[in-house]
Short mmCIF file of C-alpha atoms in Angstrom, two decimals:
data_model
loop_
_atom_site.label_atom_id
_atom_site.label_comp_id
_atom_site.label_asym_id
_atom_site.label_seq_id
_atom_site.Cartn_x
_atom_site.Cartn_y
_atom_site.Cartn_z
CA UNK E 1 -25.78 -36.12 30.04
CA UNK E 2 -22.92 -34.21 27.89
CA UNK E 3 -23.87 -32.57 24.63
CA UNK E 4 -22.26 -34.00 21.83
CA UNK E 5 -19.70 -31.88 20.38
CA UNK E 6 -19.94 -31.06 16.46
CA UNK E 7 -17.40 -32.92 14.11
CA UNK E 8 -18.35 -30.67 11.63
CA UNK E 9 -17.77 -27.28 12.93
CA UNK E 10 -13.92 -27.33 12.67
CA UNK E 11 -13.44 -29.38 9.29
CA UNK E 12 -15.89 -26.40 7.55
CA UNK E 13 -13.72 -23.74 8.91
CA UNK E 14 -10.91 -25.08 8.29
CA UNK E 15 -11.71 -25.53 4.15
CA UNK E 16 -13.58 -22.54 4.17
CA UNK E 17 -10.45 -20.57 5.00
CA UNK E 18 -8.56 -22.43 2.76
CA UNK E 19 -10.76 -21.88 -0.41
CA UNK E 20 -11.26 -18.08 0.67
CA UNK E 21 -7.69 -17.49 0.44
CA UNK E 22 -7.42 -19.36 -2.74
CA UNK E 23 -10.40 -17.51 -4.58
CA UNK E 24 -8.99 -14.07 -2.82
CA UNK E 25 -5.74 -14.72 -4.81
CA UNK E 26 -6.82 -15.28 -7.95
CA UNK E 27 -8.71 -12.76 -7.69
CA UNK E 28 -5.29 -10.53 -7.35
CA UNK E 29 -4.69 -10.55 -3.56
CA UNK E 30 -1.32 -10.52 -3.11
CA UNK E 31 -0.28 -9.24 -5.77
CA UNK E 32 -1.29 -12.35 -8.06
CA UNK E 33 -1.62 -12.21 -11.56
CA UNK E 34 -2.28 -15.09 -13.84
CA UNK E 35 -0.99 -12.17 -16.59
CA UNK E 36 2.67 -12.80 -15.08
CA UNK E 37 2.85 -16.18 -15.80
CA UNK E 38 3.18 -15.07 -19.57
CA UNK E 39 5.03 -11.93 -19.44
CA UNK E 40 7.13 -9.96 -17.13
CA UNK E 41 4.50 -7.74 -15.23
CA UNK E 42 3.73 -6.85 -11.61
CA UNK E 43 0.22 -5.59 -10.72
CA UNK E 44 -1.62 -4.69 -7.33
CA UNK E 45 -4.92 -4.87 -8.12
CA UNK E 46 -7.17 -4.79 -5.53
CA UNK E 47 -10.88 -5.47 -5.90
CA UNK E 48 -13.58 -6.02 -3.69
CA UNK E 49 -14.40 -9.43 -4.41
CA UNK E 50 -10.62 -9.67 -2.55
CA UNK E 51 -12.02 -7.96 0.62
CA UNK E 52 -15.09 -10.36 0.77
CA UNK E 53 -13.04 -13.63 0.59
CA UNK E 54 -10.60 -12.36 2.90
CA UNK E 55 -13.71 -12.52 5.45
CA UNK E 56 -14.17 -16.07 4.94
CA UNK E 57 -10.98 -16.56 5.68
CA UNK E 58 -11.32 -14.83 8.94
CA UNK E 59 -14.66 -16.92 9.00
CA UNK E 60 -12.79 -19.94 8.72
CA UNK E 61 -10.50 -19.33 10.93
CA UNK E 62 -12.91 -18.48 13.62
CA UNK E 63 -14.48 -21.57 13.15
CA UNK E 64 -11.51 -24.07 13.04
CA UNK E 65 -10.32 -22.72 16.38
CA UNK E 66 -13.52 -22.71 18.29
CA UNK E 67 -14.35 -26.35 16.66
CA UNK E 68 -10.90 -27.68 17.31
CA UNK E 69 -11.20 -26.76 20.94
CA UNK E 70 -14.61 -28.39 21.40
CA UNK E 71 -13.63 -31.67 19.94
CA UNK E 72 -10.43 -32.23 21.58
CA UNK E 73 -11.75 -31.08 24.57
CA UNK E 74 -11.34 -33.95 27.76
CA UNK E 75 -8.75 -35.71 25.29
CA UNK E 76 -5.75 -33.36 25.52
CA UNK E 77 -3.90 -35.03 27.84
CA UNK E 78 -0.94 -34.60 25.69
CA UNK E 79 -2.05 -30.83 25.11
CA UNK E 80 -2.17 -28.93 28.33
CA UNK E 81 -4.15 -26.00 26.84
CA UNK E 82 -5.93 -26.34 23.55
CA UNK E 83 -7.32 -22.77 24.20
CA UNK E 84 -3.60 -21.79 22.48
CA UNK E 85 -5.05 -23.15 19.13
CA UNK E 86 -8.29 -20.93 19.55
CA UNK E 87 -6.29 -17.62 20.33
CA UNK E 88 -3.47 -18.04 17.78
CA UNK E 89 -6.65 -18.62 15.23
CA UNK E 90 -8.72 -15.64 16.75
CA UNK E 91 -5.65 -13.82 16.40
CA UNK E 92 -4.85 -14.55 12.93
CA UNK E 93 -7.97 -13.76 11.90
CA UNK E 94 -8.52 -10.72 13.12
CA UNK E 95 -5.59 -9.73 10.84
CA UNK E 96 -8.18 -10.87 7.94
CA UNK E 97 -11.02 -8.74 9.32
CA UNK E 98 -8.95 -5.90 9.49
CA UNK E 99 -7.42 -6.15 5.62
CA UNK E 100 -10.78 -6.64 4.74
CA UNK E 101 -12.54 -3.86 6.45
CA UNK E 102 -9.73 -1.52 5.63
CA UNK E 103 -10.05 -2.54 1.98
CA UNK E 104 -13.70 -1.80 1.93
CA UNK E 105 -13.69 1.23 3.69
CA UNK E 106 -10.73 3.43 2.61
CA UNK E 107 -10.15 4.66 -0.66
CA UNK E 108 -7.11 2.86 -2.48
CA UNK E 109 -4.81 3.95 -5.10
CA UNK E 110 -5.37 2.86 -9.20
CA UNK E 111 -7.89 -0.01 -8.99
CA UNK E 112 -10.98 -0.94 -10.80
CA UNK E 113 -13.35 0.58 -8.38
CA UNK E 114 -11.12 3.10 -6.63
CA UNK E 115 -10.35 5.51 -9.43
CA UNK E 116 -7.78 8.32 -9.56
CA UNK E 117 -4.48 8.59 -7.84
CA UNK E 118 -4.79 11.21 -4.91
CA UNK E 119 -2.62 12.03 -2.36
CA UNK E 120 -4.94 11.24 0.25
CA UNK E 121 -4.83 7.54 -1.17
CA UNK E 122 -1.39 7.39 -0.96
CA UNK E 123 -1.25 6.74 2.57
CA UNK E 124 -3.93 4.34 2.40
CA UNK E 125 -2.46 2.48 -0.10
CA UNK E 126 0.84 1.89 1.84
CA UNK E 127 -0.95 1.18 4.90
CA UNK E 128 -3.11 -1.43 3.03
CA UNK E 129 0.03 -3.25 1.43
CA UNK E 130 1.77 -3.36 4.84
CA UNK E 131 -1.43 -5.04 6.10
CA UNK E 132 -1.48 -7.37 2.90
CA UNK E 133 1.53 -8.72 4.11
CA UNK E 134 0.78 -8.77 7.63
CA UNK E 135 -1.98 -11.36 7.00
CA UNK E 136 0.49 -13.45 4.73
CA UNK E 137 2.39 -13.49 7.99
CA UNK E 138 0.16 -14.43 10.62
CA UNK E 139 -1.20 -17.07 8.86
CA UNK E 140 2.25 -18.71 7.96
CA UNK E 141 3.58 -18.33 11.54
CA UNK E 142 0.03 -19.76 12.62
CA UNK E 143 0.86 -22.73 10.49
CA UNK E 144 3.96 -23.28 11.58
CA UNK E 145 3.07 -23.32 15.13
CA UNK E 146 -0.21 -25.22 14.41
CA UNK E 147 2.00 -28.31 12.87
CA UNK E 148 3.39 -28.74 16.01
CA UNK E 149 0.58 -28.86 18.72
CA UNK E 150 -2.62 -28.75 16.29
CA UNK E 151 -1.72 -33.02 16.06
CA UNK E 152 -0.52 -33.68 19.46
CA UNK E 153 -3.80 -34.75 21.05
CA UNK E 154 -3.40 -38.72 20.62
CA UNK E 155 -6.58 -38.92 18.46
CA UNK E 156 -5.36 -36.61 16.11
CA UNK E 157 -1.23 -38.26 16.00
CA UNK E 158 -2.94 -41.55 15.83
CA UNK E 159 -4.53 -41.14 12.81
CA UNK E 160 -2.66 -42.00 9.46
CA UNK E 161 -2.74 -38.84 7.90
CA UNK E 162 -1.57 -37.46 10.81
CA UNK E 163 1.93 -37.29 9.33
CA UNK E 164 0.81 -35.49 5.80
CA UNK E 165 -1.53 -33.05 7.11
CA UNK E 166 1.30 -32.06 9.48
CA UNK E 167 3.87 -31.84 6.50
CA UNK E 168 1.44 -29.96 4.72
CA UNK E 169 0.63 -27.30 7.23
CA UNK E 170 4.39 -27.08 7.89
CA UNK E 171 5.11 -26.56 4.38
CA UNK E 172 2.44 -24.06 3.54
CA UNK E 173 3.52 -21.87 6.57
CA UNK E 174 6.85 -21.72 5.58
CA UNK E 175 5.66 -20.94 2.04
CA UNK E 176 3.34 -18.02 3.33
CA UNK E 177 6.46 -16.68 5.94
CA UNK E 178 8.92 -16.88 1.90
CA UNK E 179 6.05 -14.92 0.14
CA UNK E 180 6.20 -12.64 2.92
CA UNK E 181 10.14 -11.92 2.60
CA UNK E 182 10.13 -11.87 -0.97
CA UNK E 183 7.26 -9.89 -1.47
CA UNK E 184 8.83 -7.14 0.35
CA UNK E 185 8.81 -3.59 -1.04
CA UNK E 186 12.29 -3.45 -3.28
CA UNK E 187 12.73 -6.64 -2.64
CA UNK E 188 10.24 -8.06 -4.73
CA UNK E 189 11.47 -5.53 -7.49
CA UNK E 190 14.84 -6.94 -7.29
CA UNK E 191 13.71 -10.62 -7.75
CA UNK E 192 11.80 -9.05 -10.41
CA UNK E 193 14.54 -7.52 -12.13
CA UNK E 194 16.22 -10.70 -11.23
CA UNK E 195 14.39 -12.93 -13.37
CA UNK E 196 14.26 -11.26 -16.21
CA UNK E 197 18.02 -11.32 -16.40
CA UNK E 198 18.13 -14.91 -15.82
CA UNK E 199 15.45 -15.97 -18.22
CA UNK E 200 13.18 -17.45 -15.32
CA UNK E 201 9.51 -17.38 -14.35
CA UNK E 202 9.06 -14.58 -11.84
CA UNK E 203 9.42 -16.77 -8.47
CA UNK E 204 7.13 -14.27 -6.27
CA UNK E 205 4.09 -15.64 -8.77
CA UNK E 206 4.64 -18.81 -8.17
CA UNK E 207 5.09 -18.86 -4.62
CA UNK E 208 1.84 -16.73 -4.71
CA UNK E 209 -0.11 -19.63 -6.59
CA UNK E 210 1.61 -22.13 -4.51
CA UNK E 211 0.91 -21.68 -1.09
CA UNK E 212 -2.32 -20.56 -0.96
CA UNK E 213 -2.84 -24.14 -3.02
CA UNK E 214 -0.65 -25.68 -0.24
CA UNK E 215 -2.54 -24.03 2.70
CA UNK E 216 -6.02 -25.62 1.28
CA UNK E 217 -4.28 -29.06 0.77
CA UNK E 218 -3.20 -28.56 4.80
CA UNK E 219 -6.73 -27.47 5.66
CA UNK E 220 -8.35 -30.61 3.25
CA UNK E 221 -5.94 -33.26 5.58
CA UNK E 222 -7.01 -31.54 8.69
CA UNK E 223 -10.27 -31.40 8.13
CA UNK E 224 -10.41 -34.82 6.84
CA UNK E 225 -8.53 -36.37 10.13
CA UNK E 226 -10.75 -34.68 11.82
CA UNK E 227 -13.92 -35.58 10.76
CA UNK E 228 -13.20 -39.34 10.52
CA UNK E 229 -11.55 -39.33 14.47
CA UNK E 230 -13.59 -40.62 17.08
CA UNK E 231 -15.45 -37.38 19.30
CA UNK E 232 -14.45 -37.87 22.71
CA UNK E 233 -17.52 -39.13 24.38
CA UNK F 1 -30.61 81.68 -30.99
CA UNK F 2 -31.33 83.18 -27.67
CA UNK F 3 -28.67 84.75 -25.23
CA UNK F 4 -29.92 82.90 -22.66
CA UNK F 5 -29.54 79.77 -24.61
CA UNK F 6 -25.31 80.58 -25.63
CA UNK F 7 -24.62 81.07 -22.23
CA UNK F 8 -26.48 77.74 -20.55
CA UNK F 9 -24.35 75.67 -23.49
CA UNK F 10 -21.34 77.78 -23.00
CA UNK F 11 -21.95 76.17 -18.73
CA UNK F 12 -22.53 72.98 -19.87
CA UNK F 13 -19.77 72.33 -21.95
CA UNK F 14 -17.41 73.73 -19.47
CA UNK F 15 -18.70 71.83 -16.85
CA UNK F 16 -18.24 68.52 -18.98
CA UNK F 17 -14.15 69.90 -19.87
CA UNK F 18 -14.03 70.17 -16.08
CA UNK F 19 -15.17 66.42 -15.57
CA UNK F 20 -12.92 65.29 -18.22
CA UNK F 21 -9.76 66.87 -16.54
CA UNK F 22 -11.18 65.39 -13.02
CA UNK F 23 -11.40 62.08 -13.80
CA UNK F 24 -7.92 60.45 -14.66
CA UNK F 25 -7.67 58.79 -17.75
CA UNK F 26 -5.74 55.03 -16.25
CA UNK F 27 -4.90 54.69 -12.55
CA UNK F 28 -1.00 54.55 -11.54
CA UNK F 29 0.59 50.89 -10.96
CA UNK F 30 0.52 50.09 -7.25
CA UNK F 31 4.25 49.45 -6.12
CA UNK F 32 5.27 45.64 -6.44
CA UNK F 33 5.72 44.47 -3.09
CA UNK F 34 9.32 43.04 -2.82
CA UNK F 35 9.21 39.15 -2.78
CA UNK F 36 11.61 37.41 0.03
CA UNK F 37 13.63 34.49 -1.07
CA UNK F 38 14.76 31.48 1.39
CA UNK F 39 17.17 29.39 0.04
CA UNK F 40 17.92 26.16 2.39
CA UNK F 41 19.47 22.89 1.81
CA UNK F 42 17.39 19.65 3.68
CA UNK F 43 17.40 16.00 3.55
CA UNK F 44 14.83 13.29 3.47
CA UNK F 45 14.74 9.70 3.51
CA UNK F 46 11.75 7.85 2.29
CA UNK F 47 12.11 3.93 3.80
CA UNK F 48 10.96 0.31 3.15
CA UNK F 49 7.59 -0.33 4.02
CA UNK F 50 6.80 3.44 2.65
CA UNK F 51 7.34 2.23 -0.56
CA UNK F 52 4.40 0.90 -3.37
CA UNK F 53 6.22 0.64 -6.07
CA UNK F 54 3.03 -0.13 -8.11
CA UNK F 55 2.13 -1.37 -11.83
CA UNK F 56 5.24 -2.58 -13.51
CA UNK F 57 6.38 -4.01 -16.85
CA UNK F 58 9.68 -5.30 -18.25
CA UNK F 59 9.34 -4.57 -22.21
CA UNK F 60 12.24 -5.16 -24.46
CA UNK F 61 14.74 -4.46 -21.81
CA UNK F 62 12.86 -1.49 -20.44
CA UNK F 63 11.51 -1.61 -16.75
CA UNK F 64 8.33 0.64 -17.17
CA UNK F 65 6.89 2.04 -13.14
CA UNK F 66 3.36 4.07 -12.94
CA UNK F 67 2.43 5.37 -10.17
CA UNK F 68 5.43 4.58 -7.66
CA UNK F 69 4.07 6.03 -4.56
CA UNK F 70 6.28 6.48 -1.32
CA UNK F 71 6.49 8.40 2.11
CA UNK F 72 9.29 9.77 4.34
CA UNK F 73 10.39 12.71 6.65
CA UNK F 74 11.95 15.63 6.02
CA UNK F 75 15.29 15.90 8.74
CA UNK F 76 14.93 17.98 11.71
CA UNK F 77 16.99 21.20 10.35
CA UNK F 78 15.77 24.95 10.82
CA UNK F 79 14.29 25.22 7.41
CA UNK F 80 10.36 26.37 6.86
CA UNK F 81 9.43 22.87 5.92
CA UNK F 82 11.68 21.01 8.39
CA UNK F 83 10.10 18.22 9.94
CA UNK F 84 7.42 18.08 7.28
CA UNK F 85 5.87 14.74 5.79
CA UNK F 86 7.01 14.21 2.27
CA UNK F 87 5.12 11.76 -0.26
CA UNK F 88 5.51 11.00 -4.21
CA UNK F 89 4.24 9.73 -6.99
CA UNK F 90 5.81 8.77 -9.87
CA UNK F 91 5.85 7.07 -13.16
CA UNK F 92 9.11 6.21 -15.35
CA UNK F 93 11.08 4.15 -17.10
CA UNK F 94 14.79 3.21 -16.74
CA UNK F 95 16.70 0.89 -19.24
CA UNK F 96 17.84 -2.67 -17.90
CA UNK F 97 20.93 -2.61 -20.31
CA UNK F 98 22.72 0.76 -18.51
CA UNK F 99 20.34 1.25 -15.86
CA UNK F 100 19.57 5.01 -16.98
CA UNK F 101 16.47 6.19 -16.97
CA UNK F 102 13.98 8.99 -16.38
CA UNK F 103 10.36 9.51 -14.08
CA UNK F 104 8.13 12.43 -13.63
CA UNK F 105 5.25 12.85 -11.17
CA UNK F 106 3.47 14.94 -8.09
CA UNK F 107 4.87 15.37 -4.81
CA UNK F 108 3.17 17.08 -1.31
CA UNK F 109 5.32 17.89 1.62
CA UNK F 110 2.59 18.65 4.57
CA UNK F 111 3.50 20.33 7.89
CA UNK F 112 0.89 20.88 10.79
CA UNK F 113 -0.88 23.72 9.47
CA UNK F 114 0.29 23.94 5.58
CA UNK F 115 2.98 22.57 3.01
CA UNK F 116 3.68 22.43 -0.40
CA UNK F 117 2.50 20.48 -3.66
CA UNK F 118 3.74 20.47 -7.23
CA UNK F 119 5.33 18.60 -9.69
CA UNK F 120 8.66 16.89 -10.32
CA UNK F 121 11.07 15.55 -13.22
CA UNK F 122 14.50 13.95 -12.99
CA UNK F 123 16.57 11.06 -13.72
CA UNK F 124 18.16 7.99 -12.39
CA UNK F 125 21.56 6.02 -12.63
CA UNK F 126 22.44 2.86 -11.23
CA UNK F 127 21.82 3.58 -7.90
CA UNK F 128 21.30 7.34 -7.67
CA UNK F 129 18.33 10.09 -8.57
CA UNK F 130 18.50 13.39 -9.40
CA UNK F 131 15.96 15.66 -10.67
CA UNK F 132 14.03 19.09 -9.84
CA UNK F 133 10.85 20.26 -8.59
CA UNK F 134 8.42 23.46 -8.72
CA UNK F 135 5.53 23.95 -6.50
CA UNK F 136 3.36 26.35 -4.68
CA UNK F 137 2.16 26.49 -0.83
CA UNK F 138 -1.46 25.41 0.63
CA UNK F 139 -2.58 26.31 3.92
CA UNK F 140 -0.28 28.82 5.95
CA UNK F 141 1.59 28.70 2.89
CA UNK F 142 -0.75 30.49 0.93
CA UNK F 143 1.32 32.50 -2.01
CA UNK F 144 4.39 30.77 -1.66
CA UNK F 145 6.22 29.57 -4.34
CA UNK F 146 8.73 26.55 -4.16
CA UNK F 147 11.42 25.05 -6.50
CA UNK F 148 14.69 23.12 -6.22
CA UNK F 149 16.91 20.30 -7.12
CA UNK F 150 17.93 17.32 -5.32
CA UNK F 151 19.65 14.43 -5.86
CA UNK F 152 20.53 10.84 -3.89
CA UNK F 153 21.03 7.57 -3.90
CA UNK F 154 19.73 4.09 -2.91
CA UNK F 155 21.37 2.65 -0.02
CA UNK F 156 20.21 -0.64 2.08
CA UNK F 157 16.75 -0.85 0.27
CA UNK F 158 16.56 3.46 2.31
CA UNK F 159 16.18 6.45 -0.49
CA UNK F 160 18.41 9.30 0.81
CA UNK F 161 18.48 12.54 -1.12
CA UNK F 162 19.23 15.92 -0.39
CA UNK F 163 17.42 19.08 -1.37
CA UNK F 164 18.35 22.31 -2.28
CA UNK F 165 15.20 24.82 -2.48
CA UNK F 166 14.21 27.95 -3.08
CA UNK F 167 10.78 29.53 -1.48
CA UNK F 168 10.06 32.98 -2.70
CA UNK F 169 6.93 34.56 -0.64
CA UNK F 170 5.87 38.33 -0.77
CA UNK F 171 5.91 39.30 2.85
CA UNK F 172 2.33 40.48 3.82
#
């Protein structure tokens, strides 16, 4: 007799990643500030709340990879190794885990709970940014690799989502990969400068907004496709 | 009043004169110890990825920075701070309209066993800084005293500048 394997574990860590990113950036990770949608301003507050969400995303990423694996277990003929999927999610998220516990543990420059500017949080403010990023980038290259073999086993193509949740994830990794470039050190000051000449919305605020609303519509198809498939028996 | 007693006050009061011309009345000034000057030109470059450029605000055509932080390295020369780790922070505000504008802020160069730390004012246009810079030394640095101007410009998203300094030390 073969145990079952859960439906349920992969489709929870899958949304719970997507929400914790969500919540973690309006709550100003990133660099996100609903402030900017009304006035030119750039902020990088960082708050603890950030660092806590940022562990559900690592959570959630945990999750979807070992739940992926179990249910598509036996019916990967297409896939040759669906242990990829778990690694390049175990991977990811230990870039989460490690923002996170940084964030809790060092002290950071000219936040609401990490007062004072002092050289000794200088360096830990620069490493911390660099690490910001990192995570943006993992999880769009993760993305864009998951939209091409995360759907290849033929009860996950087969289904009629298929097609949109594989759009989705495409689009919100490429998103992620463009808030990566643009939010650059210097970079992001020049689009900044940028849009204020032109008139325009500052474009690294949007794309901040965007694809973290993108990833969770990726992670609701997902999860969705894969709770209504049939388990492999 | 008694001989005796003339002659005892005529002792004391001498030996009180002789106390008064004993003790001196302010002690001469030690010599100054010359102070030693080095005066050294260096270069640093602080990169992308070492920069936080931090909380900023476009108001009325003015781009306002606090608390720009950034890191670099001091070249490999034969100066005493060669070699040295150099951070910054700064605040500022330069005009969108002629891209002029001004910052001030701290600074800390740190070597293995000392450095320097102080503060630093100075300007910017277009694409290059200038400014100056006092500070004093920390660790084997102890009594040292630093100041200098330098001035660069922005190149490829990489802050170049060039110092010219001054440390004045009395030797011990």
């Amino acid at each position: 007799m073969t145990k079952k394997p859960s439906k349920y574990i992969a489709p929870i860590g899958l949304i719970l990643s997507g929400f914790g990113l969500l919540v973690s950036t309006l709550h100003g990770f990133g660099g996100f500030s609903t402030q900017a949608f009304g006035s030119y301003v750039i902020t990088d507050y960082v708050s603890k709340p950030q660092m806590v969400f940022l562990i559900f995303v690592g959570l959630g990423l945990v999750l979807s990879g070992v739940g992926y694996v179990n249910q598509v277990k036996g019916q990967s003929i297409q896939m040759k190794n669906p242990n990829f999927i778990l690694l390049l999610y175990l991977a990811t998220s230990l870039v989460f885990f490690a923002t996170a516990i940084f964030g809790l543990t060092s002290q950071l420059k000219g936040t609401d709970f990490w007062e004072g500017t002092t050289f000794e949080r200088i360096q830990s403010t620069l490493f911390f940014n660099n690490l910001s990023l990192t995570c943006f980038l993992a999880l769009g290259t993760m993305q864009v690799i998951s939209s091409i073999i995360f759907f290849k086993p033929k009860m996950l193509e087969q289904h009629q989502l298929s097609n949109i949740a594989r759009n989705l994830t495409l689009a919100s990794g490429i998103l992620l990969i463009i808030k990566t470039i643009i939010d650059y050190p210097l970079i992001k000051e020049s689009i900044f400068i940028f849009s204020y000449m032109l008139k325009i919305p500052f474009p690294n605020t949007i794309i901040g907004i965007t694809a973290p609303l993108i990833y969770l519509s990726a992670q609701i198809t997902s999860s969705t496709i894969l709770l209504y498939t049939k388990n492999p028996q | 009043m008694p001989k005796k007693a003339v002659v005892m006050m005529t002792l004391f009061l001498l030996i009180l004169v002789e106390i008064a011309i004993a003790v001196p009345k302010t002690k001469p000034p030690k010599p100054d110890k010359p102070r030693k000057e080095i005066t050294f030109t260096e270069s640093a470059s602080l990169g992308l990825g070492n920069i936080n450029l931090g909380q900023q605000m476009i108001d009325a055509g003015i781009l306002y920075v606090q608390d720009a932080i950034s890191t670099g390295t001091i070249s490999s020369g034969d100066s005493p701070i060669s070699g040295f780790e150099i951070l910054t922070s700064l605040s500022g505000a330069l005009d969108l309209s002629t891209y002029l504008g001004s910052y001030d802020g701290k600074w800390i160069i740190i070597g293995q066993s000392g450095g320097f730390e102080g503060s630093i004012v100075g300007e910017v246009a277009v694409a290059t800084i200038s400014g100056k810079f006092v500070g004093q030394g920390t660790g084997d640095f102890e009594d040292h005293k630093i100041k200098g101007t330098f001035e660069g410009s922005v190149n490829n998203f990489q802050i170049e500048i060039t110092i010219q300094a001054t440390i004045s030390y009395t030797e011990k």
